[in-house]
């Protein structure tokens, strides 16, 4: 609008300027008439410019009014919309307040109802309390009457029996006590005999059945391995120039190689059975290949280690498969396979673990408990022996910690811990594992000890037996698993023989260490001699 007014004013000014210029020019060049015409023309132009300016101004005014009207309408619409939204918010707020008011009314009614119920209950309780008080009073009166009647009856009975109630009570109790003691003694004796006979019979049946149904092979104990050579010339190649080959092999395997005068043989010495097996396998491959030098040795040892690791994994998986035990952690299976190269008293621990698992399963089936759980505990009981040369402590404790680490159940962990009394057995499963472990280790041919240890144990057995009074001589038989003690019939009676057997067994348990159990037989012989003449 302002621009249109400015244009109109400019047009008027321009027209005036043009008229003025034209007038001056015409006045100079033309006559006065021409000047008059020019003035008339200029006046006309000025008049036209004024009319055009008025028209432009009117249009601008109309446009300004339209803009003001539109702005007014927009403001009214915006105000109406805001009013509508505020009205809607107020209605929603009013509705919520109304709902809250209704809820408060309901809660108030509920509280009023509860107060009414409480009042009714209090009234009912008051009525009951009064009724109970009345009944108590009535009972008290009845008790007084009964006490009086009982007193009268006691007096009459004492008068008839000729003794007081205390005397009669004491007499009755004494007679009943004597009879009860006699009956209880007889019953205890019968029950003890029956329990002993039944327990012995059942235990013998279970153990005999387990031993009959499973028999394992004998494996000799070795802390060294022997590798056979095709010829003695191979010893020089194994040693290498200035001993570099043998040093490389010992450094790669951690096993000592003993090359002596033994014909066509190399001895591998080491306490780690897995490393010894790796060294044995590597040396056999090197001998077969013929290329023996430090680089080749490292390559063959690395490959042999991979093969042994795979063999241990497969052995653990095979053991779990043979026993039907599933869900064992792969690391535990690997440790079980590692037991394949571990021996104890010449007995292969891997085979021993399988034996114990089978024996546990057999005895568990006879006792009616979980067979798979028993097999699992038997298989894992010597798990700690796989790493006992790396971790300090008892192999039972180490095995229990490993089983617990890899998610075995508390019953399995306890059975592993308790199979050598590192923890007192608290479950039937733990006792079964103990029994199966003893059976597997004590069966004939299962284990082999050093000759000196074996002879010393037999000497100690006979020495302990002959240290008691009345013992004439003693003989350790059945590889030291039984000792027969001959006693003098004049110094030792039959009853004394039973006590002597217990004393000898207790002293053996205290002073000696041995696998399995030792049977003590005390033999007393009475001879009657007469001559016919």
Tab-separated table of C-alpha atoms in Angstrom, residues 163-394:
chain	number	residue	atom	x	y	z
A	163	UNK	CA	-1.163	-99.146	100.538
A	164	UNK	CA	-0.991	-95.533	99.441
A	165	UNK	CA	-1.259	-94.374	95.807
A	166	UNK	CA	2.472	-93.560	95.654
A	167	UNK	CA	3.349	-97.045	96.921
A	168	UNK	CA	1.017	-98.699	94.428
A	169	UNK	CA	2.408	-96.549	91.600
A	170	UNK	CA	5.997	-97.410	92.528
A	171	UNK	CA	5.199	-101.116	92.745
A	172	UNK	CA	3.498	-101.078	89.331
A	173	UNK	CA	6.318	-99.141	87.689
A	174	UNK	CA	8.999	-101.399	89.115
A	175	UNK	CA	7.288	-104.543	87.877
A	176	UNK	CA	6.641	-103.047	84.437
A	177	UNK	CA	10.223	-101.735	84.206
A	178	UNK	CA	11.696	-105.160	84.900
A	179	UNK	CA	9.462	-106.790	82.312
A	180	UNK	CA	10.173	-104.044	79.779
A	181	UNK	CA	13.939	-104.315	80.244
A	182	UNK	CA	13.821	-108.050	79.726
A	183	UNK	CA	11.621	-107.763	76.634
A	184	UNK	CA	13.714	-104.925	75.199
A	185	UNK	CA	16.958	-106.841	75.745
A	186	UNK	CA	15.548	-109.880	73.980
A	187	UNK	CA	14.173	-107.737	71.145
A	188	UNK	CA	17.446	-105.824	70.729
A	189	UNK	CA	19.430	-109.033	70.591
A	190	UNK	CA	17.115	-110.547	67.990
A	191	UNK	CA	17.093	-107.339	65.913
A	192	UNK	CA	20.861	-106.980	66.070
A	193	UNK	CA	21.373	-110.552	64.927
A	194	UNK	CA	18.819	-110.206	62.139
A	195	UNK	CA	20.227	-106.835	61.020
A	196	UNK	CA	23.794	-108.150	61.059
A	197	UNK	CA	22.894	-111.274	59.136
A	198	UNK	CA	20.754	-109.357	56.635
A	199	UNK	CA	23.302	-106.562	56.140
A	200	UNK	CA	26.220	-108.958	55.715
A	201	UNK	CA	24.285	-111.144	53.341
A	202	UNK	CA	23.017	-108.246	51.252
A	203	UNK	CA	26.405	-106.536	51.131
A	204	UNK	CA	28.125	-109.761	50.102
A	205	UNK	CA	25.519	-110.378	47.421
A	206	UNK	CA	25.888	-106.880	45.958
A	207	UNK	CA	29.681	-106.910	46.032
A	208	UNK	CA	29.897	-110.432	44.661
A	209	UNK	CA	27.449	-109.611	41.887
A	210	UNK	CA	29.346	-106.463	40.968
A	211	UNK	CA	32.678	-108.291	40.908
A	212	UNK	CA	31.278	-111.182	38.867
A	213	UNK	CA	29.653	-108.940	36.284
A	214	UNK	CA	32.738	-106.853	35.607
A	215	UNK	CA	36.361	-107.820	35.107
A	216	UNK	CA	39.053	-105.550	33.695
A	217	UNK	CA	42.451	-106.261	32.215
A	218	UNK	CA	45.791	-105.884	33.927
A	219	UNK	CA	48.076	-103.031	32.900
A	220	UNK	CA	51.602	-102.718	34.268
A	221	UNK	CA	52.752	-99.532	35.933
A	222	UNK	CA	55.412	-97.538	34.124
A	223	UNK	CA	56.950	-94.164	34.754
A	224	UNK	CA	59.197	-94.659	31.737
A	225	UNK	CA	58.532	-95.558	28.123
A	226	UNK	CA	60.769	-97.569	25.830
A	227	UNK	CA	61.060	-96.865	22.111
A	228	UNK	CA	62.462	-99.694	19.992
A	229	UNK	CA	65.075	-98.712	17.413
A	230	UNK	CA	65.712	-100.485	14.098
A	231	UNK	CA	69.445	-100.504	14.868
A	232	UNK	CA	71.979	-99.012	17.264
A	233	UNK	CA	73.146	-96.642	14.526
A	234	UNK	CA	69.916	-94.712	15.000
A	235	UNK	CA	71.086	-93.642	18.487
A	236	UNK	CA	73.746	-91.423	16.953
A	237	UNK	CA	71.244	-89.780	14.633
A	238	UNK	CA	68.892	-89.183	17.560
A	239	UNK	CA	71.703	-87.568	19.566
A	240	UNK	CA	72.773	-85.449	16.573
A	241	UNK	CA	75.849	-83.341	16.094
A	242	UNK	CA	77.050	-82.189	19.524
A	243	UNK	CA	73.747	-83.412	20.970
A	244	UNK	CA	71.577	-80.809	19.247
A	245	UNK	CA	68.838	-83.271	18.235
A	246	UNK	CA	68.395	-84.781	21.694
A	247	UNK	CA	68.408	-81.315	23.282
A	248	UNK	CA	65.782	-80.100	20.825
A	249	UNK	CA	63.595	-83.146	21.500
A	250	UNK	CA	63.904	-82.793	25.299
A	251	UNK	CA	63.166	-79.041	25.095
A	252	UNK	CA	60.100	-79.565	22.875
A	253	UNK	CA	58.589	-82.420	24.920
A	254	UNK	CA	59.848	-81.806	28.467
A	255	UNK	CA	60.891	-85.475	28.714
A	256	UNK	CA	64.368	-86.849	29.423
A	257	UNK	CA	65.833	-89.208	26.808
A	258	UNK	CA	68.107	-91.894	28.234
A	259	UNK	CA	70.378	-93.444	25.639
A	260	UNK	CA	72.569	-96.103	27.261
A	261	UNK	CA	73.962	-99.518	26.430
A	262	UNK	CA	70.523	-101.057	26.100
A	263	UNK	CA	70.552	-102.586	22.614
A	264	UNK	CA	68.209	-101.077	20.055
A	265	UNK	CA	66.192	-99.083	22.606
A	266	UNK	CA	65.762	-95.524	23.893
A	267	UNK	CA	64.219	-94.868	27.291
A	268	UNK	CA	61.907	-91.875	27.792
A	269	UNK	CA	61.713	-90.766	31.422
A	270	UNK	CA	59.190	-88.302	32.838
A	271	UNK	CA	56.432	-88.057	35.432
A	272	UNK	CA	53.947	-86.415	33.066
A	273	UNK	CA	52.369	-89.336	31.159
A	274	UNK	CA	50.903	-87.133	28.428
A	275	UNK	CA	54.225	-85.519	27.644
A	276	UNK	CA	55.880	-88.947	27.707
A	277	UNK	CA	53.353	-90.254	25.208
A	278	UNK	CA	53.891	-87.203	22.969
A	279	UNK	CA	57.642	-87.788	23.109
A	280	UNK	CA	57.223	-91.489	22.317
A	281	UNK	CA	54.951	-90.839	19.359
A	282	UNK	CA	57.216	-88.066	18.040
A	283	UNK	CA	60.331	-90.231	18.290
A	284	UNK	CA	58.616	-93.106	16.499
A	285	UNK	CA	57.610	-90.775	13.671
A	286	UNK	CA	61.104	-89.321	13.402
A	287	UNK	CA	62.646	-92.802	13.263
A	288	UNK	CA	60.183	-93.897	10.588
A	289	UNK	CA	60.734	-90.725	8.564
A	290	UNK	CA	64.515	-90.723	8.879
A	291	UNK	CA	64.821	-86.914	8.818
A	292	UNK	CA	65.994	-85.923	12.297
A	293	UNK	CA	66.999	-82.298	12.870
A	294	UNK	CA	65.770	-79.527	15.237
A	295	UNK	CA	63.331	-77.970	12.771
A	296	UNK	CA	61.789	-81.320	11.876
A	297	UNK	CA	61.658	-82.287	15.568
A	298	UNK	CA	59.605	-79.198	16.465
A	299	UNK	CA	57.234	-79.848	13.577
A	300	UNK	CA	56.705	-83.515	14.480
A	301	UNK	CA	56.266	-82.765	18.214
A	302	UNK	CA	53.616	-80.115	17.449
A	303	UNK	CA	51.757	-82.566	15.214
A	304	UNK	CA	52.010	-85.346	17.812
A	305	UNK	CA	50.622	-83.026	20.496
A	306	UNK	CA	47.594	-82.325	18.303
A	307	UNK	CA	47.083	-86.059	17.737
A	308	UNK	CA	47.334	-86.824	21.462
A	309	UNK	CA	44.889	-84.000	22.287
A	310	UNK	CA	42.435	-85.409	19.748
A	311	UNK	CA	42.956	-88.931	21.089
A	312	UNK	CA	42.248	-87.758	24.663
A	313	UNK	CA	39.081	-85.976	23.533
A	314	UNK	CA	37.878	-89.068	21.661
A	315	UNK	CA	38.701	-91.320	24.638
A	316	UNK	CA	36.635	-89.127	26.968
A	317	UNK	CA	33.708	-89.062	24.559
A	318	UNK	CA	33.956	-92.842	24.083
A	319	UNK	CA	33.886	-93.412	27.853
A	320	UNK	CA	30.777	-91.256	28.241
A	321	UNK	CA	29.145	-93.051	25.294
A	322	UNK	CA	29.967	-96.537	26.625
A	323	UNK	CA	28.491	-95.680	30.029
A	324	UNK	CA	25.434	-93.902	28.622
A	325	UNK	CA	26.304	-90.735	30.517
A	326	UNK	CA	25.478	-87.530	28.659
A	327	UNK	CA	25.750	-83.792	29.213
A	328	UNK	CA	29.326	-83.810	30.534
A	329	UNK	CA	31.283	-80.623	29.856
A	330	UNK	CA	33.824	-80.985	26.990
A	331	UNK	CA	36.700	-79.919	29.257
A	332	UNK	CA	35.849	-82.704	31.716
A	333	UNK	CA	35.700	-85.218	28.853
A	334	UNK	CA	39.140	-84.063	27.785
A	335	UNK	CA	40.479	-84.623	31.313
A	336	UNK	CA	38.898	-88.094	31.401
A	337	UNK	CA	40.686	-88.924	28.152
A	338	UNK	CA	43.909	-87.649	29.707
A	339	UNK	CA	43.590	-90.359	32.368
A	340	UNK	CA	44.313	-92.856	29.588
A	341	UNK	CA	48.008	-92.006	30.015
A	342	UNK	CA	47.927	-91.927	33.850
A	343	UNK	CA	48.600	-94.956	36.065
A	344	UNK	CA	48.240	-95.572	39.790
A	345	UNK	CA	49.982	-98.563	41.356
A	346	UNK	CA	50.342	-99.873	37.774
A	347	UNK	CA	46.596	-99.614	37.228
A	348	UNK	CA	45.519	-97.457	34.281
A	349	UNK	CA	43.347	-94.704	35.777
A	350	UNK	CA	41.166	-94.463	32.656
A	351	UNK	CA	40.302	-98.171	32.829
A	352	UNK	CA	39.991	-97.885	36.607
A	353	UNK	CA	37.457	-95.039	36.215
A	354	UNK	CA	35.424	-97.124	33.775
A	355	UNK	CA	35.532	-100.073	36.189
A	356	UNK	CA	34.361	-97.920	39.078
A	357	UNK	CA	31.562	-96.462	36.929
A	358	UNK	CA	30.327	-99.931	35.915
A	359	UNK	CA	30.550	-101.210	39.500
A	360	UNK	CA	28.678	-98.162	40.798
A	361	UNK	CA	25.966	-98.714	38.213
A	362	UNK	CA	25.598	-102.392	39.108
A	363	UNK	CA	25.366	-101.730	42.844
A	364	UNK	CA	23.026	-98.757	42.322
A	365	UNK	CA	20.678	-100.966	40.286
A	366	UNK	CA	20.658	-103.529	43.099
A	367	UNK	CA	19.900	-100.832	45.682
A	368	UNK	CA	17.241	-99.144	43.550
A	369	UNK	CA	18.879	-95.731	43.225
A	370	UNK	CA	19.710	-93.593	40.168
A	371	UNK	CA	21.987	-95.754	37.973
A	372	UNK	CA	23.114	-92.999	35.576
A	373	UNK	CA	24.008	-90.700	38.448
A	374	UNK	CA	26.020	-93.496	40.067
A	375	UNK	CA	27.884	-94.180	36.799
A	376	UNK	CA	28.585	-90.470	36.389
A	377	UNK	CA	30.050	-90.218	39.909
A	378	UNK	CA	32.146	-93.356	39.351
A	379	UNK	CA	33.523	-92.068	36.051
A	380	UNK	CA	34.490	-88.675	37.511
A	381	UNK	CA	35.766	-89.820	40.929
A	382	UNK	CA	39.483	-89.744	39.922
A	383	UNK	CA	39.177	-86.657	37.702
A	384	UNK	CA	41.751	-84.811	39.806
A	385	UNK	CA	44.489	-87.308	38.871
A	386	UNK	CA	44.563	-85.799	35.389
A	387	UNK	CA	46.056	-82.566	36.791
A	388	UNK	CA	47.346	-83.538	40.271
A	389	UNK	CA	50.937	-83.113	39.068
A	390	UNK	CA	50.112	-79.502	38.140
A	391	UNK	CA	47.880	-78.470	41.082
A	392	UNK	CA	48.741	-78.973	44.754
A	393	UNK	CA	46.389	-80.900	46.987
A	394	UNK	CA	44.543	-84.214	47.176
